[in-house]
Coordinates of C-alpha atoms in Angstrom, one line a residue:
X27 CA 2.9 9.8 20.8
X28 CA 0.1 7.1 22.0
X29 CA -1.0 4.4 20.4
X30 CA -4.3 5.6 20.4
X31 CA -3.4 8.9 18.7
X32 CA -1.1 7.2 15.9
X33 CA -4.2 5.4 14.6
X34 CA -6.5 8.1 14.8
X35 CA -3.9 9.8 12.3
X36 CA -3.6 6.1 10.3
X37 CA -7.2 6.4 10.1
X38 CA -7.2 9.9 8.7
X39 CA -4.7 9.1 6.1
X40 CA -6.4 5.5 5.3
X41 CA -9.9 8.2 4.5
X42 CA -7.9 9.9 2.1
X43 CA -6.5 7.9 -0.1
X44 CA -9.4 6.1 -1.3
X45 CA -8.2 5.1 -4.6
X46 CA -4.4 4.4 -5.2
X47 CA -4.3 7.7 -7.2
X48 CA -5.1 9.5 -3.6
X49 CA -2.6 7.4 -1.7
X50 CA -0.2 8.7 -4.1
X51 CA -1.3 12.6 -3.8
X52 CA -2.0 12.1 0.1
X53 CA 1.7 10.9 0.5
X54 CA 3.3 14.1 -1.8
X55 CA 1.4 16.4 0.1
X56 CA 3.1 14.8 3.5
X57 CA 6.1 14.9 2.1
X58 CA 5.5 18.7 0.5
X59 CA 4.6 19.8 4.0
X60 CA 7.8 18.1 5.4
X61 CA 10.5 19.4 2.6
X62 CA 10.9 17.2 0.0
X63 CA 11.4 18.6 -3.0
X64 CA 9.5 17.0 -6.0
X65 CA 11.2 15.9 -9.2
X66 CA 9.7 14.7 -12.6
X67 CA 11.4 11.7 -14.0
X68 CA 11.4 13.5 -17.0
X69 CA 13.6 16.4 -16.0
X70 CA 17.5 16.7 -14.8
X71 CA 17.6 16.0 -11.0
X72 CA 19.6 18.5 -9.5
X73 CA 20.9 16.8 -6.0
X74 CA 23.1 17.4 -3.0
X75 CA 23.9 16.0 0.2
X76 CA 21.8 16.8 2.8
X77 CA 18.6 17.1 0.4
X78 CA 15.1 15.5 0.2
X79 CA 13.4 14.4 -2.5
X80 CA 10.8 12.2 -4.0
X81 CA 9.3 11.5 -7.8
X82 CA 6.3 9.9 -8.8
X83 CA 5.4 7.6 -11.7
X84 CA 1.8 6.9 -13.4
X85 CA 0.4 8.8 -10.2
X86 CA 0.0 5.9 -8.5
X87 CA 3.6 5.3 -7.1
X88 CA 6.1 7.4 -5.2
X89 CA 9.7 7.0 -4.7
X90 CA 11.0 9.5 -1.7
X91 CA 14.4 9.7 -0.4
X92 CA 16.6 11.3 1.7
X93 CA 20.5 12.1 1.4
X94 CA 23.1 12.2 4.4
X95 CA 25.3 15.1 4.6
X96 CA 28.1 12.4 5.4
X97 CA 28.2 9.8 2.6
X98 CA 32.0 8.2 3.0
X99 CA 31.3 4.7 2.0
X100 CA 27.2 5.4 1.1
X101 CA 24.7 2.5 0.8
X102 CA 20.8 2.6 0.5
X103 CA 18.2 1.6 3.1
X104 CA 14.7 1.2 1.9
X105 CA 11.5 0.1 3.1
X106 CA 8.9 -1.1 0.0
X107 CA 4.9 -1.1 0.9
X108 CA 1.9 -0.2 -2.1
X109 CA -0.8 1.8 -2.1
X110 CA -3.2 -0.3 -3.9
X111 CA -6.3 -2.7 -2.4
X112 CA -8.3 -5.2 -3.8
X113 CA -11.8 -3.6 -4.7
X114 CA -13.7 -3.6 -8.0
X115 CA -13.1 -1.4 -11.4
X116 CA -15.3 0.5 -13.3
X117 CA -15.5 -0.9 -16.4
X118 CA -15.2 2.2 -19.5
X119 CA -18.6 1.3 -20.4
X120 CA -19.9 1.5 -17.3
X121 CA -23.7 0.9 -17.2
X122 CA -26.0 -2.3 -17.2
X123 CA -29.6 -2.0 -18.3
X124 CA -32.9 -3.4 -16.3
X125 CA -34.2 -5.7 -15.3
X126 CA -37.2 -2.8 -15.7
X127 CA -35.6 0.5 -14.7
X128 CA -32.5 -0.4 -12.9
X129 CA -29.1 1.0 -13.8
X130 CA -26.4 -1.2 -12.5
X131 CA -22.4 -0.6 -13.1
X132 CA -20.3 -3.3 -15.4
X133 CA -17.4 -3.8 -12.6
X134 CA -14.9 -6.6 -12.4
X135 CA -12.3 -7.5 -9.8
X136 CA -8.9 -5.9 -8.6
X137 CA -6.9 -8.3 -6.9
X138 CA -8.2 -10.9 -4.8
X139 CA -11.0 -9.5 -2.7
X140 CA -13.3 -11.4 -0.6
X141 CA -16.5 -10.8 -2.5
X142 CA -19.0 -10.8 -0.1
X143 CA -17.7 -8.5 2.2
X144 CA -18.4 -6.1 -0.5
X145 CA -22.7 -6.6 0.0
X146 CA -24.9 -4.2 1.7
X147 CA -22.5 -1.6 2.3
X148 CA -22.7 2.2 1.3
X149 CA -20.1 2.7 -1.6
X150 CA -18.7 5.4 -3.4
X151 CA -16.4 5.6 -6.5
X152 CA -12.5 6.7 -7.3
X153 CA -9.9 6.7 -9.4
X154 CA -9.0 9.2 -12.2
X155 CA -10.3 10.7 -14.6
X156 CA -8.8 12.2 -17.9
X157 CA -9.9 15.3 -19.2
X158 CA -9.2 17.5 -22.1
X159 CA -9.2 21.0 -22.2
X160 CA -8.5 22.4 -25.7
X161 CA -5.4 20.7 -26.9
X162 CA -4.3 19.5 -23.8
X163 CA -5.1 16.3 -21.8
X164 CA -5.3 16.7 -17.7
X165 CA -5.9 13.9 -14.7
X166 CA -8.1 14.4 -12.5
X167 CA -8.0 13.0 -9.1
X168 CA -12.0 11.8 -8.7
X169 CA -13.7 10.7 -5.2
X170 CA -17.4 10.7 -5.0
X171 CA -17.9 11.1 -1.4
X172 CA -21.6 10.9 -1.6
X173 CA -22.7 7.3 -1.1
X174 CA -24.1 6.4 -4.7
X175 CA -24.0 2.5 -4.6
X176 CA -24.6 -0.4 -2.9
X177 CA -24.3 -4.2 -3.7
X178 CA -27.6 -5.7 -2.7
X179 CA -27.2 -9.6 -0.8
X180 CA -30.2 -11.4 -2.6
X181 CA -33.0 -12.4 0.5
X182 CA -32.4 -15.4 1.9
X183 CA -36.0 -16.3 1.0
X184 CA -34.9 -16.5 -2.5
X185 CA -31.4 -17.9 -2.0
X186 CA -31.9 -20.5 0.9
X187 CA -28.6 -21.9 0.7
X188 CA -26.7 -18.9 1.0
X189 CA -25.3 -19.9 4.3
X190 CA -24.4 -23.4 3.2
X191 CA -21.7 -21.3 0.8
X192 CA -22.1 -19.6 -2.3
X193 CA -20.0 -19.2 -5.2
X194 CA -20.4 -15.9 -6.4
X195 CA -20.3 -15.0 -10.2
X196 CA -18.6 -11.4 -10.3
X197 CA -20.7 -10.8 -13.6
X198 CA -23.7 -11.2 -12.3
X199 CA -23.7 -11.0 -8.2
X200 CA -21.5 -8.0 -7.9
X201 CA -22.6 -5.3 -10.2
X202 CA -23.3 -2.0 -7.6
X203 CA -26.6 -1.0 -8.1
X204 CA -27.0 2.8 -9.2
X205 CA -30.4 3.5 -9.8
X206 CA -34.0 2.2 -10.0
X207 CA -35.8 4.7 -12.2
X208 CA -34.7 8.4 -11.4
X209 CA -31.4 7.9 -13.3
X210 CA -30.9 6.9 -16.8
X211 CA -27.5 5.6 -18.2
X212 CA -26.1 9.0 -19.2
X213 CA -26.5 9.9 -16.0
X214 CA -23.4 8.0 -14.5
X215 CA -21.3 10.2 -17.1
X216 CA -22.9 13.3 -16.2
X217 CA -22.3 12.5 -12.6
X218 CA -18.7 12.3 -13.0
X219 CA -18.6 15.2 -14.9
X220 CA -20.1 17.3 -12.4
X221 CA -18.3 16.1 -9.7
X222 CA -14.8 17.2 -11.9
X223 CA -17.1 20.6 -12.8
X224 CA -16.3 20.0 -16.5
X225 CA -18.5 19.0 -19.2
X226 CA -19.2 15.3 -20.2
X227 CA -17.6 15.7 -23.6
X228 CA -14.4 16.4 -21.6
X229 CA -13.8 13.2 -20.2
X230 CA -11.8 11.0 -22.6
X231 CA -10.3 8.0 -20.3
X232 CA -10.8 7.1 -16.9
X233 CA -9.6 4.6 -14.3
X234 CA -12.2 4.1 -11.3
X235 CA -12.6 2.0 -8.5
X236 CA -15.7 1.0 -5.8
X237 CA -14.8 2.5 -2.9
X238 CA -16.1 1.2 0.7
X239 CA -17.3 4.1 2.9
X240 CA -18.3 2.8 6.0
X241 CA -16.6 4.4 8.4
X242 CA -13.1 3.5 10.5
X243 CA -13.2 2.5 13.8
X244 CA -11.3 2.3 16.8
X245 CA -13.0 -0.5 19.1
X246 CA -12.9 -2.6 22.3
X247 CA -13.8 -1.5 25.4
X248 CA -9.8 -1.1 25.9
X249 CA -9.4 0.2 22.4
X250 CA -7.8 -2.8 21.1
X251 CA -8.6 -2.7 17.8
X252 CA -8.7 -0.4 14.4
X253 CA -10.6 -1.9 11.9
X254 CA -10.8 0.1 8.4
X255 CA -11.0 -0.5 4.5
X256 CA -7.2 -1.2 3.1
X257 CA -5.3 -1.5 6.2
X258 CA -3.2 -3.9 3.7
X259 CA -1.5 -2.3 3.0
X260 CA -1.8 1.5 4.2
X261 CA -1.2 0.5 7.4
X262 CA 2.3 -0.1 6.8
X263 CA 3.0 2.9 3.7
X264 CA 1.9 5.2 6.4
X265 CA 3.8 3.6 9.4
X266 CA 7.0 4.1 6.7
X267 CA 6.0 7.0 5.9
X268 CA 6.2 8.3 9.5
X269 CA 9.6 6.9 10.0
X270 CA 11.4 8.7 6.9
X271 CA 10.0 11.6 7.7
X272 CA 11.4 11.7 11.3
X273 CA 14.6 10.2 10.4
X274 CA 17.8 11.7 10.5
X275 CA 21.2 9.7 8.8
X276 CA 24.2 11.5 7.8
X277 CA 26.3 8.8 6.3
X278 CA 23.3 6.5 4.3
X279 CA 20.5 7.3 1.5
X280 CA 17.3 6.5 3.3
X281 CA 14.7 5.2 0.6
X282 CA 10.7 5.0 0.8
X283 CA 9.0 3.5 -2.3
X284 CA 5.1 2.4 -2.3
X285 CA 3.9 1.2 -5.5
X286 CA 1.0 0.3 -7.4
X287 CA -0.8 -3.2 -8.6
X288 CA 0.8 -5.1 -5.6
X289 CA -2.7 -7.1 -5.5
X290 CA -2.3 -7.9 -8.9
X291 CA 1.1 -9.2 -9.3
X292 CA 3.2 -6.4 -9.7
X293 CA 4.2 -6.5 -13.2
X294 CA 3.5 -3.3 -14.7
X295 CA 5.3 0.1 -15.2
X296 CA 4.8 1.1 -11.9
X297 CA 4.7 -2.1 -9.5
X298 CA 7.2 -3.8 -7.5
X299 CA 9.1 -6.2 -10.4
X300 CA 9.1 -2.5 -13.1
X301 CA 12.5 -0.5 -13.2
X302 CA 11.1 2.6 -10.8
X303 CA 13.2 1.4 -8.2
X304 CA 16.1 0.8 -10.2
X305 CA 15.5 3.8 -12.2
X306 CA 16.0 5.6 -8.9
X307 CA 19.0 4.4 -7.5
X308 CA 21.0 5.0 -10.5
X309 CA 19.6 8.2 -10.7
X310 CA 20.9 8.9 -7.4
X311 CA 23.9 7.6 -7.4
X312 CA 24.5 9.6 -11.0
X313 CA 23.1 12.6 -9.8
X314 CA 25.6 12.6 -6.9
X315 CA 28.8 12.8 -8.8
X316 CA 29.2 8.8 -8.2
X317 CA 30.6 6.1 -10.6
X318 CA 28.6 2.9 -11.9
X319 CA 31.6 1.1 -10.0
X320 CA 30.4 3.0 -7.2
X321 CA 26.7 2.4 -7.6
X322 CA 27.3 -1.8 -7.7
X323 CA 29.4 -1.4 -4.4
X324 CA 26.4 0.6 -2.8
X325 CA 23.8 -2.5 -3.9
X326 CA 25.6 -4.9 -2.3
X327 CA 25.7 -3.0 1.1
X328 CA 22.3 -1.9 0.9
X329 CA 19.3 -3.1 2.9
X330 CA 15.7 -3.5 2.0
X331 CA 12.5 -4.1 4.2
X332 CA 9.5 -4.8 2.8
X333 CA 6.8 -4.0 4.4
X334 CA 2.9 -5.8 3.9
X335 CA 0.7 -7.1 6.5
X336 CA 0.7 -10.8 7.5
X337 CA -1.7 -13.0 8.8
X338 CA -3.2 -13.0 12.7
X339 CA -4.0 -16.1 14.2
X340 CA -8.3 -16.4 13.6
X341 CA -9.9 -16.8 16.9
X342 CA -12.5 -19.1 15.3
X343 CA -10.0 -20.9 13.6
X344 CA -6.4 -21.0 15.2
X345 CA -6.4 -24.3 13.2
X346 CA -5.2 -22.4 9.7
X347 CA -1.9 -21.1 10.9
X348 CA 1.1 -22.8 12.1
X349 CA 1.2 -23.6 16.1
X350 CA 4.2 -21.7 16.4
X351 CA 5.3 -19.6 13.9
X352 CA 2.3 -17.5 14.1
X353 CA 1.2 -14.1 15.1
X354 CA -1.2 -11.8 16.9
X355 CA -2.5 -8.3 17.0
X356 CA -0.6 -6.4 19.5
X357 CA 2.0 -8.3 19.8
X358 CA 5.0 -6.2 17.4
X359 CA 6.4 -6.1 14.3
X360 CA 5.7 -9.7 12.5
X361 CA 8.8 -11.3 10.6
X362 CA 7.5 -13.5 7.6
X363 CA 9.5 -16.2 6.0
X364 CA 8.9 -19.3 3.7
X365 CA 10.6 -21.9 2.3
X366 CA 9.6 -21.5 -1.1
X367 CA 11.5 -18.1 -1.0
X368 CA 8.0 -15.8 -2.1
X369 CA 9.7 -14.0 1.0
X370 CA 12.9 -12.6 1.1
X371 CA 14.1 -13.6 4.5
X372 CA 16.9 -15.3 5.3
X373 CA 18.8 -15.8 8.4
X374 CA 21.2 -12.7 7.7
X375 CA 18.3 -10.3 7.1
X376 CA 16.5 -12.0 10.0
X377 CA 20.1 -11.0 12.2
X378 CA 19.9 -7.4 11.2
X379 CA 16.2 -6.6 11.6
X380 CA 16.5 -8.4 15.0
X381 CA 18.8 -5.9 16.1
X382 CA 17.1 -3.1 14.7
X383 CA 14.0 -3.9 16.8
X384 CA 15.9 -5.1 20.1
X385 CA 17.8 -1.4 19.8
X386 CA 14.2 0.1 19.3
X387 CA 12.6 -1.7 22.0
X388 CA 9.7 -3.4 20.0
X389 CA 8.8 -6.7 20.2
X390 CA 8.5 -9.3 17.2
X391 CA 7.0 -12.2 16.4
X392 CA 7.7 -15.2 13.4
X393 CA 5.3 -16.4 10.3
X394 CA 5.3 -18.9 8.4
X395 CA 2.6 -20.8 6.8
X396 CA 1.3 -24.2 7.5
X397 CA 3.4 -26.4 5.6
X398 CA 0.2 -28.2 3.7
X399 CA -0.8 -24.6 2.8
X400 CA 0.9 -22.3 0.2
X401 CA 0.7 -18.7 1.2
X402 CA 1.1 -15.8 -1.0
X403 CA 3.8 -13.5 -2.5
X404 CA 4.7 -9.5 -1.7
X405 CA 7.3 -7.2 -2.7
X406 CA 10.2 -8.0 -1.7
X407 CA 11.0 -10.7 -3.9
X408 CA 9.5 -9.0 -7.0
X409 CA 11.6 -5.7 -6.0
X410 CA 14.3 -7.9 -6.1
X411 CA 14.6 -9.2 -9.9
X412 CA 15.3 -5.4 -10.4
X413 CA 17.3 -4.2 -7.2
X414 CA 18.9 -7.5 -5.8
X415 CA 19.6 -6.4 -2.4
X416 CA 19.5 -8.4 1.0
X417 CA 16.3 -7.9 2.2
X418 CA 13.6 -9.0 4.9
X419 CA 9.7 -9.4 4.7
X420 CA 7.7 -8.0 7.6
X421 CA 4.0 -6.9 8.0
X422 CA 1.7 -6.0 11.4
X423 CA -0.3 -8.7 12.3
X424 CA -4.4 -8.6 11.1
X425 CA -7.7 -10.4 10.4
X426 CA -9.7 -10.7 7.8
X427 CA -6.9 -9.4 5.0
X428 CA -8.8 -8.8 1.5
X429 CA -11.9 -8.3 2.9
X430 CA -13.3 -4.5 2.2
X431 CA -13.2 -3.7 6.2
X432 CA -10.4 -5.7 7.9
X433 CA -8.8 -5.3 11.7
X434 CA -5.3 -4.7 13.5
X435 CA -4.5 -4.1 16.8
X436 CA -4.3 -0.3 17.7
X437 CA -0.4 -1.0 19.3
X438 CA 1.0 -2.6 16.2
X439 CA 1.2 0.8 13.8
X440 CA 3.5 2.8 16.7
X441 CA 5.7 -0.3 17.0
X442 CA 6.1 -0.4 13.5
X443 CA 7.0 3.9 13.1
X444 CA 9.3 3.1 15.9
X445 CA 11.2 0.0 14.6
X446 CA 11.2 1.6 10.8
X447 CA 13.0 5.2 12.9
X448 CA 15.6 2.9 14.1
X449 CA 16.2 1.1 10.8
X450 CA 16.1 4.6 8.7
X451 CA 18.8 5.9 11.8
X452 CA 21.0 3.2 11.9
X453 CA 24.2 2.5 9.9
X454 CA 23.7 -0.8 8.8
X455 CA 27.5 -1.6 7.3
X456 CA 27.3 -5.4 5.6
X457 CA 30.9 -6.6 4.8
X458 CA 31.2 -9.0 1.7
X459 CA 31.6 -12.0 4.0
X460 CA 27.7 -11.3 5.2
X461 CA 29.2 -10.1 8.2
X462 CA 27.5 -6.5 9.7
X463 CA 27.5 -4.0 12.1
X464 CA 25.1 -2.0 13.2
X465 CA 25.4 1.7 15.1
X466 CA 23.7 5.3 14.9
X467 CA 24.0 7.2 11.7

């Protein structure tokens, strides 16, 4: 398959998974339609070699896996990416009063957006929604398609420093507008409630999010680009997602997990640093027929990449990254490292990713930040004070990350589906000296 074709279908699957609750159902039903079995964490996992599987937990992260038929000396290879984005959430009491007849929603921020690429666009609203129906309490996956909001800029008559900077106070610059007269603040409830086809009284809790809705695009006049709403970090749970689905490895247990509250720091029941992973993995390795013994000897052979977008060199300011440990659009599968360790590479996880990608043909390129600039943190790490395997960051390269419509370059999602199919394939063997091997499962 093209390049071109893989990010029509990233774009498709980035359009329906608006909120992290959708990213969640949008990756079950790809998995339904592919064979995986679900199983609730809160029933007996029946498993056997050969079999495919995946649970959820809070709706909002999904742990899928795969067993080889052939599991002599097993291990685990996993790839980690999350299905949330920075945006803004509803508040539960949702609705501002005036000035005169306006409605406006109370929002404040998820994760660290860049606020005012949030202005003058046509918004909608996600999440979900729990309703009760007699004694029993249902969620409801919610996306108003219909654009119902909009974050007005203030006119640069009345604001005329904006373009000298502007520090914008979420409480007060960033509440969506949602009417100016026809609606009145029952309304917003009423919306919601038709939109789920229940009545108002219904709804008891919800958790709801702006959504962007201008539209995806593939651009250039040689179709460089894709630029979209949350291609950190659907860009690379779907580029995973890809690769465990058309993988095929008798002799490991292949691994996909995507989580939830990545963009804001991970630390709940569902993120990155909770015991879903972990919770997993023992289940597996129970479920199998193996010992605990066992399970410790299959940690410390196993292999995690974790996967989050990384930062393309600016072309208005090549100045902010480093002059040679930096990266482009188009250019492969970017390998991020830092001193401080909020990465988990190392020079051994560097070694076998290398060789996954040389084997898979793709190119790759190093990141590191400026060293008079701290950079952030991602999953692998946090995965890690649960699940301490060897592991390796890696992202695609793109501009403009946190903003609500960012850009990649349309190459880099195939070279990531192909390098992932190689790692998922391969029989990565680590020896207790560090030493490896690598050949075809």
């Amino acid at each position: 398959m093209d390049f071109l074709n893989i990010s029509k279908k990233l774009v498709n699957f980035i359009q329906k998974s608006p909120s992290m609750f959708h990213t969640c159902s949008t990756i079950s039903k790809k998995l339904d339609h592919n064979g995986f079995k679900c199983l609730e964490e809160g029933h007996v996992w029946n498993l056997k070699p050969g079999g495919k599987y995946y649970t959820t937990r809070n709706g909002s992260s999904l742990i899928a896996f795969t067993i080889g038929e052939d599991l002599e000396d097993y291990h685990f290879q996993i790839t980690a990416s999350h299905s949330d984005s920075p945006t803004f959430k509803i508040k539960t009491v949702p609705t501002l009063e005036g000035p005169d007849q306006y409605i406006r929603l109370n929002v404040e921020g998820y994760g660290g957006m860049i606020d005012s690429t949030w202005f003058d666009r046509p918004l909608g609203i996600a999440g979900r929604v729990l309703v009760k129906d007699h004694d029993k309490i249902s969620s409801r996956l919610l996306h108003i398609e219909k654009d119902v909001l909009i974050i007005p800029n203030v006119a640069i008559h009345l604001n005329r420093t904006i373009n000298s900077g502007y520090d914008y106070n979420r409480q007060v610059d960033l509440c969506p507008l949602f009417s100016s007269g026809k609606l009145k603040v029952s309304d917003f409830n009423q919306m919601i409630a038709d939109s789920l086809n229940v009545d108002p009284d219904a709804i008891v809790s919800q958790d709801l999010f702006i959504v962007n809705h201008q539209a995806p695009s593939i651009w250039g006049w040689a179709d460089e680009f894709v630029s979209s709403p949350k291609l950190d970090d659907l860009q690379c749970a779907f580029a995973s997602l890809e690769a465990l689905i058309r993988s095929n490895n008798r002799k490991t247990i292949n691994v996909y997990a995507c989580f939830d509250n990545e963009e804001v720091g991970s630390n709940t029941k569902q993120g990155a640093m909770s015991t879903f992973l972990h919770d997993c993995l023992r289940r597996i390795n129970f479920g199998l027929g193996y010992s605990e013994e066992a399970y410790y000897q299959a940690i410390s052979k196993s292999f995690l990449v974790s996967c989050d977008n990384g930062h393309a060199v600016h072309p208005n300011h090549g100045e902010l990254t480093d002059d040679l440990n930096c990266s482009y659009m188009n250019k492969g599968i970017v390998i991020k490292e830092a001193a401080n360790q909020k990465y988990t590479t190392d020079a051994f996880s560097q070694a076998v990713f290398k060789m996954i990608c040389e084997n898979a043909s793709v190119p790759i390129q190093h990141f590191a930040n400026r060293s008079n600039m701290q950079g952030g943190s991602t999953l692998g790490n946090l995965s890690n004070t649960q699940v301490s395997v060897h592991a390796i960051d890696i992202g695609l390269a793109q501009l403009a990350m946190h903003s609500s419509f960012e850009t990649a370059g349309v190459k880099d999602t195939l070279y990531a589906i192909q390098a992932l199919l190689e790692f998922y394939d391969s029989l990565i063997t680590i020896h207790s000296s560090n030493d490896f091997m690598i050949t075809r499962g």
